[in-house]
Short mmCIF file of C-alpha atoms and ligand atoms in Angstrom, two decimals:
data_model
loop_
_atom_site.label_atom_id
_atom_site.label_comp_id
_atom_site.label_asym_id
_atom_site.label_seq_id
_atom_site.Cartn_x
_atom_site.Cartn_y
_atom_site.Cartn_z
CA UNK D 28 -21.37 -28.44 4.20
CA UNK D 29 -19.96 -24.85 4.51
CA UNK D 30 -21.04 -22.35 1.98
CA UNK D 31 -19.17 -20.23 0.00
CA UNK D 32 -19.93 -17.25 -1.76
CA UNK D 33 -17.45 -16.34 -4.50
CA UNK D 34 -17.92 -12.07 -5.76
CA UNK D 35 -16.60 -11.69 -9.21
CA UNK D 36 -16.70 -15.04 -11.28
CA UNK D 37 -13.64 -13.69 -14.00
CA UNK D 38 -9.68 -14.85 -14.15
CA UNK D 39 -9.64 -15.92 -9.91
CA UNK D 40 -13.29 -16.20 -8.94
CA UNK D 41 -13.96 -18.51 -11.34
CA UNK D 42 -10.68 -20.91 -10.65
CA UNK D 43 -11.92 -20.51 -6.92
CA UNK D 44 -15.14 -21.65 -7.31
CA UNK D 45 -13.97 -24.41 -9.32
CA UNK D 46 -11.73 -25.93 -6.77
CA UNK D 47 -14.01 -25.17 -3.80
CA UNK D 48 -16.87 -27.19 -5.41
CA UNK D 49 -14.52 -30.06 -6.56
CA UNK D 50 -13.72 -30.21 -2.84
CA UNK D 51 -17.35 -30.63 -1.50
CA UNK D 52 -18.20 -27.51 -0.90
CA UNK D 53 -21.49 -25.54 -1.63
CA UNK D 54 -20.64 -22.73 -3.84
CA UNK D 55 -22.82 -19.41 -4.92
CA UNK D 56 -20.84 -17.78 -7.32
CA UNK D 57 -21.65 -14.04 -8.43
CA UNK D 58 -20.82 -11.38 -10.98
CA UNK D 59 -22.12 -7.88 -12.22
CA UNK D 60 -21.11 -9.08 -15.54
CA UNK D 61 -23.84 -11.62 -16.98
CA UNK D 62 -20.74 -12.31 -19.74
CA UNK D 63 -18.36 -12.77 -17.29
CA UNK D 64 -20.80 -15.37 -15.24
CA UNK D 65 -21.15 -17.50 -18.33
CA UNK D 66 -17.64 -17.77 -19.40
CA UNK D 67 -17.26 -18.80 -15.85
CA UNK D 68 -19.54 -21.69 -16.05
CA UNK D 69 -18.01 -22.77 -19.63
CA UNK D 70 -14.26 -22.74 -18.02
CA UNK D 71 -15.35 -24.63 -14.74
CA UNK D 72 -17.12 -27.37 -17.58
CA UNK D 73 -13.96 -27.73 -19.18
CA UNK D 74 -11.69 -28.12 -16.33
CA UNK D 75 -13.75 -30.41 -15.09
CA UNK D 76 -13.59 -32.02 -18.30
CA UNK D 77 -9.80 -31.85 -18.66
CA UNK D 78 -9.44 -33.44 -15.14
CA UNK D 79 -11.77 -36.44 -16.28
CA UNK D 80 -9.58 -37.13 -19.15
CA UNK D 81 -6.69 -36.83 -17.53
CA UNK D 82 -7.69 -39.16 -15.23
CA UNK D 83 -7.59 -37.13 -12.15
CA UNK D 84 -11.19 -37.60 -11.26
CA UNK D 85 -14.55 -39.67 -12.38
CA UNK D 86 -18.01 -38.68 -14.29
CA UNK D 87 -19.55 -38.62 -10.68
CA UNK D 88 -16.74 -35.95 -9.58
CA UNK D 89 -18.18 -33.57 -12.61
CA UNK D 90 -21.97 -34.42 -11.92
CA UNK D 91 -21.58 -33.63 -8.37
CA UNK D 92 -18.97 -30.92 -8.11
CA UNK D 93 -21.23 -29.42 -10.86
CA UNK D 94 -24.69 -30.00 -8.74
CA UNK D 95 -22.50 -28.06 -6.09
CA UNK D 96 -22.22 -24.59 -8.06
CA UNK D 97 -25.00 -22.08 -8.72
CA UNK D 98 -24.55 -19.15 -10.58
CA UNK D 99 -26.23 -15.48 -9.92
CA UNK D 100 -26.56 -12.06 -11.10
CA UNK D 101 -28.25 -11.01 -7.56
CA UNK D 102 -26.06 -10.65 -4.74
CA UNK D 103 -28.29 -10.75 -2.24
CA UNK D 104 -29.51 -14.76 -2.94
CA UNK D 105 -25.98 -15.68 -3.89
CA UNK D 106 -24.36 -14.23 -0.19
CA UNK D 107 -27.89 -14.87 2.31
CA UNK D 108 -26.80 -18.17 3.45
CA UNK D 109 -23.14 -17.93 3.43
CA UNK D 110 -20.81 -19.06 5.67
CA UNK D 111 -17.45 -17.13 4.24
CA UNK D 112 -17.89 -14.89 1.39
CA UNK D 113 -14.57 -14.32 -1.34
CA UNK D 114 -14.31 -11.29 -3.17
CA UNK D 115 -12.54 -11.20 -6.35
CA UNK D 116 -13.38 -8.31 -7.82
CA UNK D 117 -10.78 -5.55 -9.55
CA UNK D 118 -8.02 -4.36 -7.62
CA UNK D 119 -9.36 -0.87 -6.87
CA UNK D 120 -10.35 0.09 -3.34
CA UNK D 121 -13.24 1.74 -4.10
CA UNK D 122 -14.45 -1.16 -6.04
CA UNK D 123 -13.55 -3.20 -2.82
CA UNK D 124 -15.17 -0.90 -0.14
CA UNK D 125 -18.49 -0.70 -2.06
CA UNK D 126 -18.52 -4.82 -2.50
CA UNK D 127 -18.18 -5.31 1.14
CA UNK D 128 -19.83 -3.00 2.48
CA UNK D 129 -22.60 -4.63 0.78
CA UNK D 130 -21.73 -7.64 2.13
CA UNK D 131 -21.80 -6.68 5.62
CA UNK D 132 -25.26 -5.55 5.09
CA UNK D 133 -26.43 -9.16 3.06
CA UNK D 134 -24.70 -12.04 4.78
CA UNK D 135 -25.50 -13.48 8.40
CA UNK D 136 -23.61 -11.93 11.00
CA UNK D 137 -21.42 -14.46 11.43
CA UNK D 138 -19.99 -14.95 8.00
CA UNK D 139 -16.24 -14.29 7.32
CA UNK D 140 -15.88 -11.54 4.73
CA UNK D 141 -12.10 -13.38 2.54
CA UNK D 142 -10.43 -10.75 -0.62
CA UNK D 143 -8.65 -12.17 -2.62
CA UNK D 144 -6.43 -9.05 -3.57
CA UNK D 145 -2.55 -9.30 -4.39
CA UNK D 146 -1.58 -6.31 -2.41
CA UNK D 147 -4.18 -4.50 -0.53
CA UNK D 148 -5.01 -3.68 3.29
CA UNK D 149 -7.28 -6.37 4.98
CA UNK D 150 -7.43 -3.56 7.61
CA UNK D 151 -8.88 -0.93 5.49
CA UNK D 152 -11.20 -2.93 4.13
CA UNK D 153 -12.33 -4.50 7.60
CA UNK D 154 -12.96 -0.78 8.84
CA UNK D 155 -15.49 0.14 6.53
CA UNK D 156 -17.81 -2.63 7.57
CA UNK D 157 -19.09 -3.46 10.99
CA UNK D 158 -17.18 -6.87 12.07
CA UNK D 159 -13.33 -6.29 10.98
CA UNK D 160 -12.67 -9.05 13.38
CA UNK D 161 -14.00 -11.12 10.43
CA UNK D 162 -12.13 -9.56 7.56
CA UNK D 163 -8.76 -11.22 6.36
CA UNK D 164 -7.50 -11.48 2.73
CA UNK D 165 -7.44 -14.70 1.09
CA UNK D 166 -4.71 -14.68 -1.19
CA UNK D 167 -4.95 -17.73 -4.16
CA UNK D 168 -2.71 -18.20 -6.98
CA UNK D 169 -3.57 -18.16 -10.85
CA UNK D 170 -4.37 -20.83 -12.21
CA UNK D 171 -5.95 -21.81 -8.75
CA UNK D 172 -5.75 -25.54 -9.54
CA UNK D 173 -2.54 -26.05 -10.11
CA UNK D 174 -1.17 -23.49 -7.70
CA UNK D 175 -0.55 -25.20 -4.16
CA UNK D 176 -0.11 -21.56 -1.71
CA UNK D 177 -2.73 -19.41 -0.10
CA UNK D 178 -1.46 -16.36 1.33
CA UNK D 179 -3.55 -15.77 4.29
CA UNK D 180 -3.24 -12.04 5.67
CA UNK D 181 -4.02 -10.98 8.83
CA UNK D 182 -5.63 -6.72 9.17
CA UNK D 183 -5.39 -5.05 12.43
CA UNK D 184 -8.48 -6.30 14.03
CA UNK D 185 -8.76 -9.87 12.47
CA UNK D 186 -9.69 -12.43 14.86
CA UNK D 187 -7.86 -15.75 15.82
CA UNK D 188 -11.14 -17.23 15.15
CA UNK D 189 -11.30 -15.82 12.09
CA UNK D 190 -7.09 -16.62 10.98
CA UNK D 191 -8.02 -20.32 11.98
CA UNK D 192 -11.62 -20.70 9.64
CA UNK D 193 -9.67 -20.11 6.69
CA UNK D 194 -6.68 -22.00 7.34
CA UNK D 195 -8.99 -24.97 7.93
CA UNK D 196 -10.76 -23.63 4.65
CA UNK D 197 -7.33 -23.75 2.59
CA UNK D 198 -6.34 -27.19 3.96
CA UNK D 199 -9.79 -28.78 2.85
CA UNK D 200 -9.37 -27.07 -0.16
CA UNK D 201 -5.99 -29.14 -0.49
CA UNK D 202 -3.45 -26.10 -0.36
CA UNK D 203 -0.87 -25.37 1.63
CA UNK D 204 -0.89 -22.11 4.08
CA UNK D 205 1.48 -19.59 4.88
CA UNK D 206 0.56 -16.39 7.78
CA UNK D 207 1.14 -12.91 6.92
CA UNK D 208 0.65 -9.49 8.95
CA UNK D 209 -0.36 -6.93 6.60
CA UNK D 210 1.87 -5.15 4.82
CA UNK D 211 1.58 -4.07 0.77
CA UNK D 212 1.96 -6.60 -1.44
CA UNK D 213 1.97 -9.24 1.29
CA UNK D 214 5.34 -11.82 0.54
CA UNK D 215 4.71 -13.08 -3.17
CA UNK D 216 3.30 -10.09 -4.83
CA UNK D 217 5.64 -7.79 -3.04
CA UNK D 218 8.76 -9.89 -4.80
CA UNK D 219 6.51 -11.10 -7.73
CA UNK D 220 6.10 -7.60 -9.15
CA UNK D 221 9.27 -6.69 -8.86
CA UNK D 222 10.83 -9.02 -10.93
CA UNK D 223 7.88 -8.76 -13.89
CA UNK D 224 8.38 -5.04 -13.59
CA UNK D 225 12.34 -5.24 -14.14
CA UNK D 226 11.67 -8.09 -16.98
CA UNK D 227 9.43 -5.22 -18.41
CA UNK D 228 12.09 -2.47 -17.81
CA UNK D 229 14.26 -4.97 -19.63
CA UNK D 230 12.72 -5.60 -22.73
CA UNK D 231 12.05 -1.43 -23.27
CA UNK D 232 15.85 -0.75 -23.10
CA UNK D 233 16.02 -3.47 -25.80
CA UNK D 234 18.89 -5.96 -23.23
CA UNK D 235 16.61 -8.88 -25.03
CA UNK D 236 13.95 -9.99 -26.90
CA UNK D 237 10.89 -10.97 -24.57
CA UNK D 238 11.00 -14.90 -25.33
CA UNK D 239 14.28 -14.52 -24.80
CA UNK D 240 14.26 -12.67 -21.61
CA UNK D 241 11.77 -15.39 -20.66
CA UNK D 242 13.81 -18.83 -21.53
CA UNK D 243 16.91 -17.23 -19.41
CA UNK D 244 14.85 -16.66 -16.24
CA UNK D 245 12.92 -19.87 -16.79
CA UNK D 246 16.35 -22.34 -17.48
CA UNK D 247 18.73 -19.78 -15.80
CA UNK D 248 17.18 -18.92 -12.51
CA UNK D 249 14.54 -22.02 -12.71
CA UNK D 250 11.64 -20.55 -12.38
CA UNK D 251 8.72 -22.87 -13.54
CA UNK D 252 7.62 -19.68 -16.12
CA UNK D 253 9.13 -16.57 -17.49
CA UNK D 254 8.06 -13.21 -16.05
CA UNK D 255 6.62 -11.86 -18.97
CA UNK D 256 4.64 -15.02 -19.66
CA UNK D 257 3.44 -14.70 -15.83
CA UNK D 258 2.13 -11.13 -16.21
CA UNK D 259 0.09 -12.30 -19.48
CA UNK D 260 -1.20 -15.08 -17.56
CA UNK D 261 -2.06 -12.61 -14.43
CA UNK D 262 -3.62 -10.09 -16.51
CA UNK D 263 -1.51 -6.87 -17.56
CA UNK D 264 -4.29 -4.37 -16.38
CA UNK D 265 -4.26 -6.14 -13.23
CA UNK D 266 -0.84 -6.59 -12.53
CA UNK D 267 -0.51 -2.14 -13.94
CA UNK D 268 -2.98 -1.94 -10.83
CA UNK D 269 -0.87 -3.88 -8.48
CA UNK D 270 2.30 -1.88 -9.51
CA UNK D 271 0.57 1.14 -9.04
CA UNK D 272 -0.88 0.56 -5.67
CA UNK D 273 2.98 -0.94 -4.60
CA UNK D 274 4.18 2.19 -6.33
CA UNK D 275 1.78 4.65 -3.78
CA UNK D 276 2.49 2.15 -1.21
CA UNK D 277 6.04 0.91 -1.11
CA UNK D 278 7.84 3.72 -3.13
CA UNK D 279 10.11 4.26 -6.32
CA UNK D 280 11.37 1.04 -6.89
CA UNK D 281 7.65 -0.49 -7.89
CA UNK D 282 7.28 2.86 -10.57
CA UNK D 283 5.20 0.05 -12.94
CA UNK D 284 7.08 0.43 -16.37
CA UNK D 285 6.22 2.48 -19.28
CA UNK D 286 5.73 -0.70 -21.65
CA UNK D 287 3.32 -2.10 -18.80
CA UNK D 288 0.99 1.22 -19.71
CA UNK D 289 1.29 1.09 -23.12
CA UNK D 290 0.14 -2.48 -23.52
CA UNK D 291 -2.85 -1.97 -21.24
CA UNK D 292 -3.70 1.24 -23.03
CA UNK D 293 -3.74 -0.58 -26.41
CA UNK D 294 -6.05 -3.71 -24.63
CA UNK D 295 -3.46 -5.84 -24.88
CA UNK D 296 -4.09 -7.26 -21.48
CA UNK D 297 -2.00 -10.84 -22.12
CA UNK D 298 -3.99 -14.54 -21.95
CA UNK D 299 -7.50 -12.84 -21.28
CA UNK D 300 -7.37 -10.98 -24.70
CA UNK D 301 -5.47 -13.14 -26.79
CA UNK D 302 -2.19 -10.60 -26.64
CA UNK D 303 0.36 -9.48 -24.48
CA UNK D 304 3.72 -9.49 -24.20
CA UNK D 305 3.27 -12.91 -26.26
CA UNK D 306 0.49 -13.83 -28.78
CA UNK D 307 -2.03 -16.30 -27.71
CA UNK D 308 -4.50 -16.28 -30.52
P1 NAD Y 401 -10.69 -10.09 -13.61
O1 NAD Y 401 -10.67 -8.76 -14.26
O2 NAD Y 401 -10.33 -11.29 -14.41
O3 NAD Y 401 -12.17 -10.37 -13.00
C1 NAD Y 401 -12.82 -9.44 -12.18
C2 NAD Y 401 -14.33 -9.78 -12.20
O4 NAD Y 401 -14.98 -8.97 -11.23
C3 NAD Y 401 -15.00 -9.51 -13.56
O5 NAD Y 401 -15.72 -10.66 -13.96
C4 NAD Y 401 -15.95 -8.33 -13.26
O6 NAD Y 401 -17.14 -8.37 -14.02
C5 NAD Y 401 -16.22 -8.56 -11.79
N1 NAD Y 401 -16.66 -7.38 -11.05
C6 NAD Y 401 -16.22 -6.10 -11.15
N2 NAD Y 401 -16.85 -5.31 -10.26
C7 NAD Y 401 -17.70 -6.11 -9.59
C8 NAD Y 401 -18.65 -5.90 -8.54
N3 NAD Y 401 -18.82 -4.70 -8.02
N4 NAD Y 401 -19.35 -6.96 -8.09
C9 NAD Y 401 -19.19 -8.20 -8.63
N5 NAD Y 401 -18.32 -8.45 -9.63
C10 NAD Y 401 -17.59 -7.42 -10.10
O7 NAD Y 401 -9.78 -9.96 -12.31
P2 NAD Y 401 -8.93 -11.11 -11.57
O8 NAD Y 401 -7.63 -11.27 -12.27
O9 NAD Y 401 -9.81 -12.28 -11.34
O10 NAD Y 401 -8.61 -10.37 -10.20
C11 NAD Y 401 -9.54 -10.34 -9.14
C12 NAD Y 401 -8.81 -10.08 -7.83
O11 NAD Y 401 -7.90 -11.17 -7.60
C13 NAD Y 401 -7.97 -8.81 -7.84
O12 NAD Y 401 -8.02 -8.25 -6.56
C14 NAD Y 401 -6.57 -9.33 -8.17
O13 NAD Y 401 -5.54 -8.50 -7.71
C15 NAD Y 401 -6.58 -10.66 -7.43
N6 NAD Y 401 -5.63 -11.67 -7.92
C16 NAD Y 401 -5.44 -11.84 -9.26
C17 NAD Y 401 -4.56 -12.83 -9.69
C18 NAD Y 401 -4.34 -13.08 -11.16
O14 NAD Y 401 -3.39 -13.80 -11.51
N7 NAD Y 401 -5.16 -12.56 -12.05
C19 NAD Y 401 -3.89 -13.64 -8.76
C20 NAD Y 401 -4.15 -13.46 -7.39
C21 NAD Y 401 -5.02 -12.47 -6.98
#
């Protein structure tokens, strides 16, 4: 059974671990935040749940999937045995450097080190540890059950080996793959941002109220969900970081909007806090 090691158990690590342990694998999930860790246990219960009554899968599926999953608040017991370890941490560099250079020093030398970030360089992450051949980013959707793409994204030195582990990884996992060589934002966040970001822009110069800005994209344009809506479900202090690291990166077009600031500044940070651009309390 291969082993994964999930870093950061909050909005993606915890969807991650869920559907890697509902697909037979072994999962160590772990999080600086004790909080965080048992929220995560609590959401993968009631998923689990959910999918029972739905009628999706049995009892046995929860016992099992749930004898699969250990939590921890030490890295170094959650990542020893590993064969791939997935960081989902925040989307700051530094955060990311630190977590794996940790990891190169705590998980067997053969272990692929996955990120899940939405825009950042597989490459410069790879170069601060000691096997960059074995560092690729891992890109899941939100919620990671439902969503069916995995953006896998190739740095400068990542192996073939390495490119064809996770794809095998995705497809047991039940998702569909698509290749990328590095480049900010990858394909979906690239585009993804740029059309919350001009929703955003949108709503500040008053063109339309924010449901309404919402229902035309959604029945208009068919997407399956508004942009606004998307950003509250993605987390509006994580999607300000993503703007601002396509904004450094890319140029003036991804300047994240004023609005986006504002909200984060006030810890309105969308589904994760209850408010957003919509209400969810
Ligand atoms: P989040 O804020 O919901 O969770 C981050 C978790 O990381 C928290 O539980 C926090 O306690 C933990 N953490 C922080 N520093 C840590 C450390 N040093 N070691 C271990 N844990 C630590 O963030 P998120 O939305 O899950 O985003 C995580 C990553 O996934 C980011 O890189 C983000 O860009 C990416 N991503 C997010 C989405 C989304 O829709 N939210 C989608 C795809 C990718």
């Amino acid at each position: 059974m291969t082993r994964i090691a999930i870093i950061g158990s909050g909005t993606m690590g915890k969807g991650i671990a869920y559907v890697a342990a509902l697909n037979g694998f072994s999962v160590a999930i772990y999080d600086i935040n004790t909080e965080s860790l048992s929220l995560a246990e609590n959401y993968i219960q009631q998923e689990l749940i959910k999918s029972e009554q739905r009628g999706y899968i049995s009892r046995e599926d929860i016992n099992k999937s749930l004898e699969r999953i250990t939590f921890y608040s030490d890295l170094k017991s959650a990542v020893q045995d590993c064969d791939i370890a997935i960081e989902a941490v925040l989307e700051i560099m530094d955060v990311k450097i630190e977590v794996f250079q940790k990891l190169d020093e705590l998980c067997p030398p053969g272990a692929i080190l996955a990120t899940n970030t939405s825009t950042m360089s597989p490459t410069e992450i790879g170069a601060q540890t000691s096997r960059p051949d074995k560092v690729i980013a891992m890109h899941f959707f939100n919620p990671v059950h439902k969503m069916k793409l995995i953006e896998i994204v190739r740095g400068l030195d990542t192996s073939k080996e390495t490119v064809q582990f996770v794809k095998n990884l995705g497809a047991k996992m039940k998702k569909e793959t698509v290749e990328v060589n590095e480049f900010p934002g990858f394909i979906t966040s690239r585009m993804n941002c740029l059309i919350g970001n001009e929703a955003m822009n949108m709503l500040l110069e008053g063109v339309a109220s924010a449901e309404d800005i919402d229902k035309a994209v959604n029945l208009g344009l068919n997407h399956p969900m508004g942009p606004l809506a998307l950003a509250d479900l993605v987390g509006l202090d994580t999607r300000l970081r993503n703007m601002e690291y396509l904004h450094q990166t890319l140029g003036e077009k991804y300047r994240p909007c004023p609005l986006l600031k504002k909200y984060v500044k006030a810890g309105k940070l969308g589904v994760k806090t209850g408010s957003g651009f919509f209400n969810y309390k």
